[in-house]
Every structure is written in structure tokens, then in C-alpha cells.
CSV table of C-alpha atoms in Angstrom, one decimal:
chain,number,residue,atom,x,y,z
H,11,UNK,CA,85.6,77.7,130.8
H,12,UNK,CA,87.9,77.4,127.8
H,13,UNK,CA,87.1,77.9,124.2
H,14,UNK,CA,87.5,74.6,122.5
H,15,UNK,CA,86.8,75.9,119.0
H,16,UNK,CA,89.8,75.6,116.6
H,17,UNK,CA,91.9,78.6,116.0
H,18,UNK,CA,92.0,80.5,112.7
H,19,UNK,CA,95.3,78.8,111.6
H,20,UNK,CA,93.8,75.4,112.0
H,21,UNK,CA,90.6,76.3,110.2
H,22,UNK,CA,92.6,77.9,107.4
H,23,UNK,CA,94.8,74.8,107.0
H,24,UNK,CA,91.7,72.5,106.9
H,25,UNK,CA,89.9,74.8,104.4
H,26,UNK,CA,93.0,74.8,102.2
H,27,UNK,CA,92.7,71.0,102.1
H,28,UNK,CA,89.2,71.5,100.8
H,29,UNK,CA,87.2,71.1,104.0
H,30,UNK,CA,84.1,73.2,103.4
H,31,UNK,CA,83.0,73.1,107.0
H,32,UNK,CA,86.2,74.7,108.1
H,33,UNK,CA,85.6,77.6,105.7
H,34,UNK,CA,82.1,77.9,107.0
H,35,UNK,CA,83.4,78.1,110.5
H,36,UNK,CA,85.6,81.0,109.4
H,37,UNK,CA,82.6,82.6,107.8
H,38,UNK,CA,80.6,82.2,111.0
H,39,UNK,CA,83.4,83.7,113.0
H,40,UNK,CA,84.0,86.8,110.9
H,41,UNK,CA,80.9,87.6,108.8
H,42,UNK,CA,79.5,90.2,111.1
H,43,UNK,CA,82.8,91.9,111.6
H,44,UNK,CA,83.4,92.0,107.8
H,45,UNK,CA,80.0,93.4,107.3
H,46,UNK,CA,80.6,96.1,110.0
H,47,UNK,CA,83.8,97.2,108.3
H,48,UNK,CA,82.0,97.3,105.0
H,49,UNK,CA,79.0,99.2,106.2
H,50,UNK,CA,81.3,101.6,108.0
H,51,UNK,CA,83.1,102.4,104.8
H,52,UNK,CA,80.3,102.3,102.2
H,53,UNK,CA,77.5,103.4,104.5
H,54,UNK,CA,74.8,101.3,102.8
H,55,UNK,CA,73.5,98.1,104.3
H,56,UNK,CA,72.6,96.3,101.1
H,57,UNK,CA,76.0,97.2,99.5
H,58,UNK,CA,77.8,96.1,102.6
H,59,UNK,CA,76.1,92.7,102.6
H,60,UNK,CA,77.1,92.3,98.9
H,61,UNK,CA,80.7,93.3,99.7
H,62,UNK,CA,80.8,90.9,102.7
H,63,UNK,CA,79.7,88.0,100.4
H,64,UNK,CA,82.2,89.0,97.7
H,65,UNK,CA,85.0,89.2,100.3
H,66,UNK,CA,84.4,85.7,101.5
H,67,UNK,CA,84.1,84.3,97.9
H,68,UNK,CA,87.4,86.0,97.0
H,69,UNK,CA,89.0,84.8,100.2
H,70,UNK,CA,87.9,81.2,99.4
H,71,UNK,CA,89.3,81.5,95.8
H,72,UNK,CA,92.6,82.9,97.1
H,73,UNK,CA,92.9,80.5,100.0
H,74,UNK,CA,95.4,78.2,98.2
H,75,UNK,CA,97.7,81.2,97.9
H,76,UNK,CA,97.3,82.4,101.4
H,77,UNK,CA,100.7,81.9,103.1
H,78,UNK,CA,99.8,82.9,106.6
H,79,UNK,CA,102.3,85.7,106.7
H,80,UNK,CA,99.5,87.8,108.2
H,81,UNK,CA,96.6,86.7,110.3
H,82,UNK,CA,93.5,85.4,108.4
H,83,UNK,CA,91.3,88.3,109.6
H,84,UNK,CA,93.9,91.0,108.6
H,85,UNK,CA,94.0,89.4,105.2
H,86,UNK,CA,90.2,89.2,105.1
H,87,UNK,CA,89.9,92.9,106.1
H,88,UNK,CA,92.4,93.8,103.3
H,89,UNK,CA,90.1,92.1,100.8
H,90,UNK,CA,87.1,93.8,102.3
H,91,UNK,CA,88.7,97.3,102.3
H,92,UNK,CA,89.8,96.9,98.7
H,93,UNK,CA,86.3,95.8,97.6
H,94,UNK,CA,84.9,98.9,99.4
H,95,UNK,CA,87.3,101.2,97.7
H,96,UNK,CA,86.5,99.6,94.3
H,97,UNK,CA,82.8,100.0,95.1
H,98,UNK,CA,83.4,103.7,95.9
H,99,UNK,CA,85.1,104.2,92.5
H,100,UNK,CA,82.3,102.5,90.6
H,101,UNK,CA,79.9,104.7,92.5
H,102,UNK,CA,81.6,107.9,91.5
H,103,UNK,CA,79.9,108.0,88.1
H,104,UNK,CA,76.6,107.7,89.8
H,105,UNK,CA,77.4,110.3,92.4
H,106,UNK,CA,78.7,112.7,89.7
H,107,UNK,CA,75.4,112.3,87.9
H,108,UNK,CA,73.4,113.3,90.9
H,109,UNK,CA,75.9,115.9,92.2
H,110,UNK,CA,73.8,118.9,91.1
H,111,UNK,CA,70.8,117.5,92.8
H,112,UNK,CA,72.7,116.9,96.0
H,113,UNK,CA,74.3,120.3,95.9
H,114,UNK,CA,70.9,121.8,95.4
H,115,UNK,CA,69.6,119.9,98.5
H,116,UNK,CA,72.5,121.1,100.6
H,117,UNK,CA,72.0,124.7,99.5
H,118,UNK,CA,68.4,124.5,100.4
H,119,UNK,CA,69.0,122.9,103.8
H,120,UNK,CA,72.1,124.9,104.7
H,121,UNK,CA,74.9,123.6,106.9
H,122,UNK,CA,74.2,121.0,109.7
H,123,UNK,CA,72.5,122.5,112.7
H,124,UNK,CA,72.3,120.9,116.1
H,125,UNK,CA,68.7,119.9,116.5
H,126,UNK,CA,68.7,119.2,120.2
H,127,UNK,CA,71.0,121.8,121.7
H,128,UNK,CA,74.5,121.1,122.8
H,129,UNK,CA,75.5,117.8,124.2
H,130,UNK,CA,78.7,117.1,126.0
H,131,UNK,CA,79.4,113.4,125.4
H,132,UNK,CA,81.8,111.9,127.8
H,133,UNK,CA,81.1,108.2,127.1
H,134,UNK,CA,80.0,107.6,123.5
H,135,UNK,CA,79.3,103.9,124.2
H,136,UNK,CA,76.5,104.9,126.6
H,137,UNK,CA,75.4,108.0,124.7
H,138,UNK,CA,74.8,106.1,121.5
H,139,UNK,CA,71.7,104.6,123.2
H,140,UNK,CA,70.0,107.9,122.7
H,141,UNK,CA,68.5,108.2,119.3
H,142,UNK,CA,69.5,111.8,118.6
H,143,UNK,CA,73.1,111.1,119.6
H,144,UNK,CA,73.1,107.9,117.4
H,145,UNK,CA,71.7,109.9,114.4
H,146,UNK,CA,74.3,112.6,114.9
H,147,UNK,CA,77.1,110.0,115.0
H,148,UNK,CA,75.8,108.4,111.8
H,149,UNK,CA,75.4,111.7,109.9
H,150,UNK,CA,78.9,112.7,110.9
H,151,UNK,CA,80.3,109.4,109.7
H,152,UNK,CA,78.3,109.7,106.4
H,153,UNK,CA,79.7,113.1,105.9
H,154,UNK,CA,83.3,112.0,105.8
H,155,UNK,CA,85.0,111.2,102.5
H,156,UNK,CA,85.2,107.4,101.9
H,157,UNK,CA,89.0,107.4,102.1
H,158,UNK,CA,88.8,108.9,105.5
H,159,UNK,CA,86.1,106.5,106.7
H,160,UNK,CA,88.2,103.6,105.5
H,161,UNK,CA,91.2,104.4,107.7
H,162,UNK,CA,89.0,105.4,110.6
H,163,UNK,CA,87.0,102.2,110.5
H,164,UNK,CA,90.0,99.9,110.0
H,165,UNK,CA,91.9,101.6,112.8
H,166,UNK,CA,89.1,102.1,115.4
H,167,UNK,CA,87.1,99.0,114.7
H,168,UNK,CA,89.8,96.5,113.9
H,169,UNK,CA,92.9,98.1,115.3
H,170,UNK,CA,94.8,97.6,112.1
H,171,UNK,CA,98.4,98.9,112.2
H,172,UNK,CA,99.5,101.7,109.8
H,173,UNK,CA,101.6,99.1,107.9
H,174,UNK,CA,98.6,96.8,107.4
H,175,UNK,CA,96.4,99.7,106.3
H,176,UNK,CA,99.0,101.0,103.9
H,177,UNK,CA,99.2,97.5,102.4
H,178,UNK,CA,95.4,97.1,102.3
H,179,UNK,CA,94.8,100.5,100.8
H,180,UNK,CA,97.9,100.5,98.6
H,181,UNK,CA,99.4,103.7,99.8
H,182,UNK,CA,102.4,104.8,101.9
H,183,UNK,CA,102.3,104.7,105.7
H,184,UNK,CA,102.7,108.5,105.9
H,185,UNK,CA,99.5,108.8,103.9
H,186,UNK,CA,97.7,106.6,106.4
H,187,UNK,CA,99.0,108.8,109.2
H,188,UNK,CA,97.9,111.9,107.6
H,189,UNK,CA,94.5,110.6,106.6
H,190,UNK,CA,93.8,109.3,110.0
H,191,UNK,CA,94.5,112.6,111.6
H,192,UNK,CA,92.2,114.4,109.1
H,193,UNK,CA,89.5,111.8,109.5
H,194,UNK,CA,89.5,112.3,113.2
H,195,UNK,CA,89.5,116.1,112.9
H,196,UNK,CA,86.7,116.0,110.4
H,197,UNK,CA,84.6,113.6,112.5
H,198,UNK,CA,84.9,115.8,115.5
H,199,UNK,CA,84.0,118.9,113.5
H,200,UNK,CA,81.0,117.1,111.9
H,201,UNK,CA,79.8,116.1,115.4
H,202,UNK,CA,80.3,119.6,116.7
H,203,UNK,CA,78.3,121.0,113.8
H,204,UNK,CA,75.5,118.7,115.1
H,205,UNK,CA,75.8,119.9,118.7
H,206,UNK,CA,77.8,117.0,119.9
H,207,UNK,CA,80.9,118.0,121.9
H,208,UNK,CA,83.1,115.1,122.8
H,209,UNK,CA,84.3,115.6,126.4
H,210,UNK,CA,83.1,116.8,129.7
H,211,UNK,CA,81.1,120.0,130.1
H,212,UNK,CA,83.3,123.0,131.1
H,213,UNK,CA,82.9,123.7,134.8
H,214,UNK,CA,80.3,126.4,135.4
H,215,UNK,CA,80.3,127.5,131.8
H,216,UNK,CA,77.7,127.6,129.1
H,217,UNK,CA,79.6,127.2,125.9
H,218,UNK,CA,76.5,126.6,123.8
H,219,UNK,CA,77.3,129.5,121.5
H,220,UNK,CA,80.9,128.2,121.1
H,221,UNK,CA,80.2,125.1,119.1
H,222,UNK,CA,76.6,125.3,118.0
H,223,UNK,CA,77.5,127.4,115.0
H,224,UNK,CA,74.6,129.8,115.7
H,225,UNK,CA,72.0,127.0,115.6
H,226,UNK,CA,69.2,126.5,118.0
H,227,UNK,CA,71.4,125.6,121.0
H,228,UNK,CA,69.1,126.9,123.6
H,229,UNK,CA,69.7,124.1,126.0
H,230,UNK,CA,72.8,122.1,127.0
H,231,UNK,CA,73.0,118.6,128.3
H,232,UNK,CA,75.8,116.3,129.5
H,233,UNK,CA,75.4,112.8,128.2
H,234,UNK,CA,77.4,110.1,130.0
B,8,UNK,CA,107.9,121.0,125.8
B,9,UNK,CA,104.4,122.3,125.1
B,10,UNK,CA,101.4,121.7,122.8
B,11,UNK,CA,102.8,124.0,120.3
B,12,UNK,CA,105.9,121.8,119.8
B,13,UNK,CA,103.8,118.8,118.8
B,14,UNK,CA,102.0,118.8,115.5
B,15,UNK,CA,98.5,117.2,115.6
B,16,UNK,CA,99.4,114.4,113.1
B,17,UNK,CA,102.2,113.3,115.4
B,18,UNK,CA,99.9,113.3,118.3
B,19,UNK,CA,97.4,111.2,116.4
B,20,UNK,CA,100.2,108.7,115.5
B,21,UNK,CA,101.3,108.7,119.2
B,22,UNK,CA,97.8,107.8,120.2
B,23,UNK,CA,97.9,104.9,117.8
B,24,UNK,CA,101.2,103.7,119.2
B,25,UNK,CA,102.8,104.2,115.8
B,26,UNK,CA,105.7,106.6,116.7
B,27,UNK,CA,109.3,105.5,117.0
B,28,UNK,CA,110.5,105.5,120.6
B,29,UNK,CA,112.4,108.8,120.4
B,30,UNK,CA,109.3,110.7,119.0
B,31,UNK,CA,107.0,109.0,121.5
B,32,UNK,CA,109.3,110.2,124.3
B,33,UNK,CA,109.1,113.8,123.0
B,34,UNK,CA,105.2,113.6,123.0
B,35,UNK,CA,105.2,112.1,126.5
B,36,UNK,CA,107.3,115.0,127.7
B,37,UNK,CA,104.7,117.4,126.2
B,38,UNK,CA,101.9,115.4,127.9
B,39,UNK,CA,103.6,116.0,131.3
B,40,UNK,CA,104.2,119.6,130.7
B,41,UNK,CA,101.0,120.7,129.1
B,42,UNK,CA,97.5,119.6,130.2
B,43,UNK,CA,96.1,120.7,126.8
B,44,UNK,CA,98.1,117.9,125.1
B,45,UNK,CA,96.6,115.3,127.5
B,46,UNK,CA,93.1,116.7,126.7
B,47,UNK,CA,93.7,116.3,123.0
B,48,UNK,CA,94.7,112.7,123.4
B,49,UNK,CA,91.5,112.1,125.4
B,50,UNK,CA,89.6,113.7,122.5
B,51,UNK,CA,91.2,111.3,120.1
B,52,UNK,CA,90.0,108.4,122.3
B,53,UNK,CA,86.5,109.8,122.3
B,54,UNK,CA,86.3,110.1,118.5
B,55,UNK,CA,87.4,106.5,118.2
B,56,UNK,CA,84.8,105.5,120.8
B,57,UNK,CA,82.1,107.4,118.9
B,58,UNK,CA,83.0,105.6,115.7
B,59,UNK,CA,82.9,102.2,117.4
B,60,UNK,CA,79.7,102.9,119.2
B,61,UNK,CA,78.0,104.1,116.0
B,62,UNK,CA,79.1,101.1,113.9
B,63,UNK,CA,78.4,98.7,116.7
B,64,UNK,CA,74.9,100.0,117.0
B,65,UNK,CA,74.3,99.7,113.3
B,66,UNK,CA,75.7,96.2,113.1
B,67,UNK,CA,73.5,95.0,116.0
B,68,UNK,CA,70.4,96.3,114.1
B,69,UNK,CA,71.1,93.7,111.3
B,70,UNK,CA,69.5,90.4,112.2
B,71,UNK,CA,71.5,87.2,111.8
B,72,UNK,CA,69.0,86.0,109.3
B,73,UNK,CA,70.2,88.6,106.8
B,74,UNK,CA,73.6,86.8,106.7
B,75,UNK,CA,72.2,83.3,105.9
B,76,UNK,CA,71.6,84.0,102.2
B,77,UNK,CA,75.2,85.2,102.0
B,78,UNK,CA,76.5,81.8,103.0
B,79,UNK,CA,74.1,80.1,100.6
B,80,UNK,CA,75.4,82.2,97.8
B,81,UNK,CA,79.0,81.5,98.8
B,82,UNK,CA,78.3,77.8,98.8
B,83,UNK,CA,76.9,78.0,95.3
B,84,UNK,CA,80.0,79.8,94.2
B,85,UNK,CA,82.2,77.2,95.8
B,86,UNK,CA,80.2,74.4,94.1
B,87,UNK,CA,80.6,76.2,90.7
B,88,UNK,CA,84.4,76.5,91.3
B,89,UNK,CA,84.7,72.9,92.2
B,90,UNK,CA,82.8,71.8,89.1
B,91,UNK,CA,85.2,73.8,86.9
B,92,UNK,CA,88.0,71.8,85.2
B,93,UNK,CA,91.6,72.4,86.2
B,94,UNK,CA,93.1,75.4,84.4
B,95,UNK,CA,95.2,74.7,81.4
B,96,UNK,CA,98.8,75.9,81.0
B,97,UNK,CA,97.8,79.2,79.4
B,98,UNK,CA,95.4,80.0,82.2
B,99,UNK,CA,98.1,79.1,84.7
B,100,UNK,CA,100.6,81.3,82.9
B,101,UNK,CA,98.2,84.3,82.9
B,102,UNK,CA,97.5,83.8,86.6
B,103,UNK,CA,101.2,83.7,87.3
B,104,UNK,CA,101.7,86.9,85.2
B,105,UNK,CA,99.0,88.6,87.2
B,106,UNK,CA,100.4,87.5,90.5
B,107,UNK,CA,102.4,89.6,92.8
B,108,UNK,CA,105.7,87.9,91.7
B,109,UNK,CA,105.3,89.0,88.1
B,110,UNK,CA,105.9,92.7,87.9
B,111,UNK,CA,105.3,94.1,84.5
B,112,UNK,CA,108.9,95.0,83.7
B,113,UNK,CA,110.1,91.6,84.8
B,114,UNK,CA,107.3,90.0,82.7
B,115,UNK,CA,108.1,91.9,79.6
B,116,UNK,CA,111.8,91.4,79.9
B,117,UNK,CA,111.4,87.7,80.6
B,118,UNK,CA,109.0,87.1,77.8
B,119,UNK,CA,111.1,89.0,75.4
B,120,UNK,CA,114.0,86.7,76.1
B,121,UNK,CA,111.6,83.7,75.7
B,122,UNK,CA,110.4,85.2,72.4
B,123,UNK,CA,114.0,85.4,71.0
B,124,UNK,CA,114.4,81.7,71.8
B,125,UNK,CA,111.1,80.8,70.2
B,126,UNK,CA,111.8,82.7,67.0
B,127,UNK,CA,115.2,81.2,66.8
B,128,UNK,CA,113.5,77.8,66.8
B,129,UNK,CA,110.8,78.8,64.4
B,130,UNK,CA,113.2,80.3,61.9
B,131,UNK,CA,115.6,77.4,62.0
B,132,UNK,CA,115.4,75.0,59.0
B,133,UNK,CA,113.2,72.0,60.0
B,134,UNK,CA,111.9,73.9,63.1
B,135,UNK,CA,108.6,72.3,64.0
B,136,UNK,CA,107.0,75.5,65.4
B,137,UNK,CA,104.8,75.7,62.3
B,138,UNK,CA,103.5,72.7,60.4
B,139,UNK,CA,103.6,74.6,57.1
B,140,UNK,CA,107.2,75.6,57.6
B,141,UNK,CA,106.3,79.3,57.5
B,142,UNK,CA,106.4,81.8,60.3
B,143,UNK,CA,103.6,81.8,62.7
B,144,UNK,CA,100.9,84.2,61.6
B,145,UNK,CA,98.9,86.4,63.9
B,146,UNK,CA,95.3,85.5,63.5
B,147,UNK,CA,94.1,88.9,62.5
B,148,UNK,CA,92.1,90.5,59.8
B,149,UNK,CA,93.7,93.9,60.4
B,150,UNK,CA,95.8,94.6,57.3
B,151,UNK,CA,98.1,96.8,59.3
B,152,UNK,CA,98.8,94.2,62.0
B,153,UNK,CA,102.1,92.4,61.4
B,154,UNK,CA,102.7,88.9,62.1
B,155,UNK,CA,105.7,88.5,64.3
B,156,UNK,CA,107.8,87.3,61.4
B,157,UNK,CA,110.5,89.8,62.0
B,158,UNK,CA,113.2,89.2,64.6
B,159,UNK,CA,112.0,89.7,68.2
B,160,UNK,CA,111.3,93.4,68.5
B,161,UNK,CA,113.6,94.0,71.4
B,162,UNK,CA,114.6,97.5,70.3
B,163,UNK,CA,111.3,99.2,69.3
B,164,UNK,CA,108.2,97.0,69.5
B,165,UNK,CA,105.4,98.2,67.4
B,166,UNK,CA,102.8,100.3,69.2
B,167,UNK,CA,100.1,99.0,66.9
B,168,UNK,CA,98.0,96.5,68.7
B,169,UNK,CA,97.0,93.5,66.6
B,170,UNK,CA,93.3,92.6,66.7
B,171,UNK,CA,92.2,90.0,69.0
B,172,UNK,CA,92.1,86.6,67.3
B,173,UNK,CA,88.5,86.1,68.3
B,174,UNK,CA,87.3,89.7,67.8
B,175,UNK,CA,85.8,89.2,64.4
B,176,UNK,CA,86.4,91.0,61.1
B,177,UNK,CA,88.3,94.3,61.1
B,178,UNK,CA,85.5,96.0,59.1
B,179,UNK,CA,81.8,95.5,59.2
B,180,UNK,CA,81.7,95.0,55.4
B,181,UNK,CA,84.1,92.1,55.4
B,182,UNK,CA,82.4,88.7,55.1
B,183,UNK,CA,82.6,86.5,58.1
B,184,UNK,CA,84.6,84.0,56.1
B,185,UNK,CA,87.5,86.5,56.2
B,186,UNK,CA,88.0,85.7,59.9
B,187,UNK,CA,88.1,82.0,60.3
B,188,UNK,CA,88.9,80.4,63.6
B,189,UNK,CA,92.7,80.5,63.9
B,190,UNK,CA,94.4,77.2,63.1
B,191,UNK,CA,95.9,75.6,66.1
B,192,UNK,CA,99.4,77.0,65.6
B,193,UNK,CA,98.4,80.6,64.8
B,194,UNK,CA,99.4,83.1,67.3
B,195,UNK,CA,96.6,84.6,69.3
B,196,UNK,CA,96.6,88.1,70.7
B,197,UNK,CA,94.8,88.8,73.9
B,198,UNK,CA,94.5,91.8,76.2
B,199,UNK,CA,95.9,91.2,79.6
B,200,UNK,CA,96.3,93.0,82.8
B,201,UNK,CA,99.1,92.5,85.2
B,202,UNK,CA,100.1,94.3,88.4
B,203,UNK,CA,100.0,98.0,87.7
B,204,UNK,CA,99.8,97.7,84.0
B,205,UNK,CA,98.1,96.3,80.9
B,206,UNK,CA,99.1,95.2,77.5
B,207,UNK,CA,98.7,92.6,74.8
B,208,UNK,CA,100.2,89.2,74.6
B,209,UNK,CA,100.7,87.0,71.6
B,210,UNK,CA,100.8,83.3,72.2
B,211,UNK,CA,100.6,80.0,70.4
B,212,UNK,CA,98.6,77.1,71.7
B,213,UNK,CA,100.9,74.1,71.2
B,214,UNK,CA,100.0,70.6,69.9
B,215,UNK,CA,100.2,69.0,73.3
B,216,UNK,CA,98.4,71.5,75.4
B,217,UNK,CA,101.5,73.7,75.8
B,218,UNK,CA,101.6,77.4,75.3
B,219,UNK,CA,104.4,79.4,73.7
B,220,UNK,CA,104.5,83.1,74.4
B,221,UNK,CA,105.7,85.2,71.5
B,222,UNK,CA,105.6,88.7,72.8
B,223,UNK,CA,104.1,90.8,75.6
B,224,UNK,CA,103.6,94.4,74.8
B,225,UNK,CA,103.1,96.8,77.7
B,226,UNK,CA,100.7,99.6,77.1
B,227,UNK,CA,101.2,103.0,78.7
B,228,UNK,CA,102.0,102.4,82.4
B,229,UNK,CA,99.3,103.0,84.9
B,230,UNK,CA,99.7,104.5,88.3
B,231,UNK,CA,99.2,101.8,90.9
B,232,UNK,CA,98.9,104.3,93.7
B,233,UNK,CA,95.2,104.4,94.6
B,234,UNK,CA,94.0,107.9,94.5
B,235,UNK,CA,92.9,108.0,98.1
């Protein structure tokens, strides 16, 4: 069975001629992916929905100037990423105001502790079905700085090249390379702080004390 | 070639297929020589899988119905855009100035050259740039603001920003009559932003819907590098 729906280039050309149905088709094709990128970066569903809407409105307005030098979705993700970064900047004031409160909460709660012992996660796609694993993934992602989430999401979710990300985030390629490395390292550390070890369990060894950070890692499980 | 000879950033870039061939060959030699390098690459793959799994699960939790209002709002915005009249020459110029082809330095230099031409015309006897035969006046109530009656300030433009033509009296105690709407040929001063910078621009709305730019003054340069 072949896909008879028009490709992006065709739809963009029709939308540039003012065909609203063509732009709606592009919206239907990409709205969820745009939302996923946005929620991955800003970590708030309502804000991500607003950003998705703004991204499409901005794309429509800029459509006459879209030359097709990059693919439509790469261009759309650039717009989305920029809106997310701007959103983060606008939110800094708010976050600064509530910083003392947040710090107080962290000091009370202490560092992250694995709540369910140590899990060795070989296949994250399957493991995410378990609520405690999914929550740990979410918390770890929440913990990353927004600039690190942006590169991680654009790379891992949309496979954007370093050059495209550098263009989208207005920084040199070397910066993207460095951020991506640190984002991955921090993500792994944040997961380990929650008792999630990515990889197979060591043969015959109980390494619960190795990565649990002294938390209640009394049991160990291997998650597919 | 061992793990110690490959720095982790390079390994991360290798995993992404972003290394030049000679560097990639060096990492591949390390992969063959040291199982620890191979394990680190597998770890990178699992971090990526965890991110995709997490975000995929989150996105699936959002019902399609949540997106319908988004399209409705986009349509309303499109309708509003279509209903707007075509932009005039001034709006088109500002759009061009803000565009990626109009870098601030280029814009300032280009407009300065244009200003010299405009002033030459305005100062020439019989020049029709001003119906009263005088120099164009900046529509301002700020006594310190100078009308661009001097030659084009190519050497040292004033750093004093004239008031906006439509920003009202300079002082609260001045009667409103002191700030009438500018005559059609008075220069207007507006704040503008262009790529990486901002400044003020003085322009004259012409008689036939044309716009003459008198001067663009760039404010202190801003850093376009996002602080990421």
C-alpha cells in the first residue's frame, strides 16, 4: 500500500499560494510532533500547547519567505525551539521570584533517592510502561537545565544535525556538541540518583550500593 | 588506542555521526581495542532511548481533542491576517530592515548614504522635500532634540535620542497643544529593532505614500549569541 498523501514540498507550495487546506494538512501532519518537542523542552503541557499554536501561526506568517533550503519540519522545529527558549527566558523572572521557596523545598526533601530499589534498564522503550520507571524518566528530564533539554530533545526525538541545532539555537556547532555531551551525562546521573541504571545488570553482582547513593536500595530488579 | 585516548565529548559526537572521517576512524580503532568504549556508546544509545520513551509516553497521554482548539485559533489568526490591508512602503521597509539580509552595520551605512542624498535634495534651492521651503523638522517636544537640519551626521551622530513623534509632551506640565500631530512632511522618529541590534530611525512620510529615511542611529550593540 502506498501513501498517496502529498509530500511536504507540495503542501508548502500550495499553502504559499494561499490554500488553507494545504496548511491544515501540514498542521495535521506535524502538530503532535511539534507539541512533543515543546513539552520536552518546557516540561509543561499547557505551555507546550500554546507554543505549538504559536509555532504554526508564525510558520504561516513566514511561509511566503520560506525558500525550501531546509525541510519544512526542520524549519518548523527551529521556530518551535526558538519559542521554547524565549518562553524559558520569560519564565526566568518568575523562577527567580520563587527560587527561595524551591531551594527550601529541596533542602527539606534532600537529594533524589531511589524509591523502588535499583533497576537495571536494558530497554527503556519497554521499561517506560512501568509507572515508577516512567516517573523517574520524567523527573530526570525535569531536572536538566532547559538548554540541555533543548539539544537532547531535538537530537534524540527529531534527529536534528548539529548544524541545524546550531542554527535553531543560535550558537556554534561546538557548543551544541558540548551541550549534548553534558545533557546525556546529566540525564544518566539524574536517573542513577533515582535508582535507574541504564544497561544490563552485572553478572552475579549486586551493585545496589554503587549507584543508589545510600538510599533505600534494598532490592534490585532488571527491567527489560 | 584505548578509552583514555578518546574524550567523552568526541565519543558523543561519534555516536551522533558528527565526526569528520579521520576522527571517526580513531574512535572506531578505540572501539575495537577497548570494550569499555563500546559500553559507553551503548550507554549513549540507552539515554537517547530513555528520552524518546519518556516523551513518547507523555505525548500519547494527550488526547487528540486537545489539539482541535489550536487549529481553530490558528484559523482565526489566519482570517485576521487575510483581513489586514497590504503593508505600506514604510512597513515593508521596516520588515526588510529586520530581515536576515539587513544586518545592522549594512543598514546604518546604507541609510547614512541615503540620508546624504536626501539632505542634498532638501537643502537645494527649490527642493520640494518640504512644502515650506525649510528643513524638515523632527516632530518632537524635547527642546534638546535637534532636527536633522545639519549635514548628515556621518562623523559623530548625536547620541541623544529624539522623542517619538507620537509619544506626547516631553513634560507632564506642557499642554497637549504643544504636541500636535506631525504635519505630513515632518520627520517621525521610531524605535526599531533589527537583527542583533536596536536603534532609532527618522523618516518622512511622503506625499504619495512614499517614505524617505533620514537617519538610522544604532544603539549600543547587543550580543546576538543566545546565552545557552
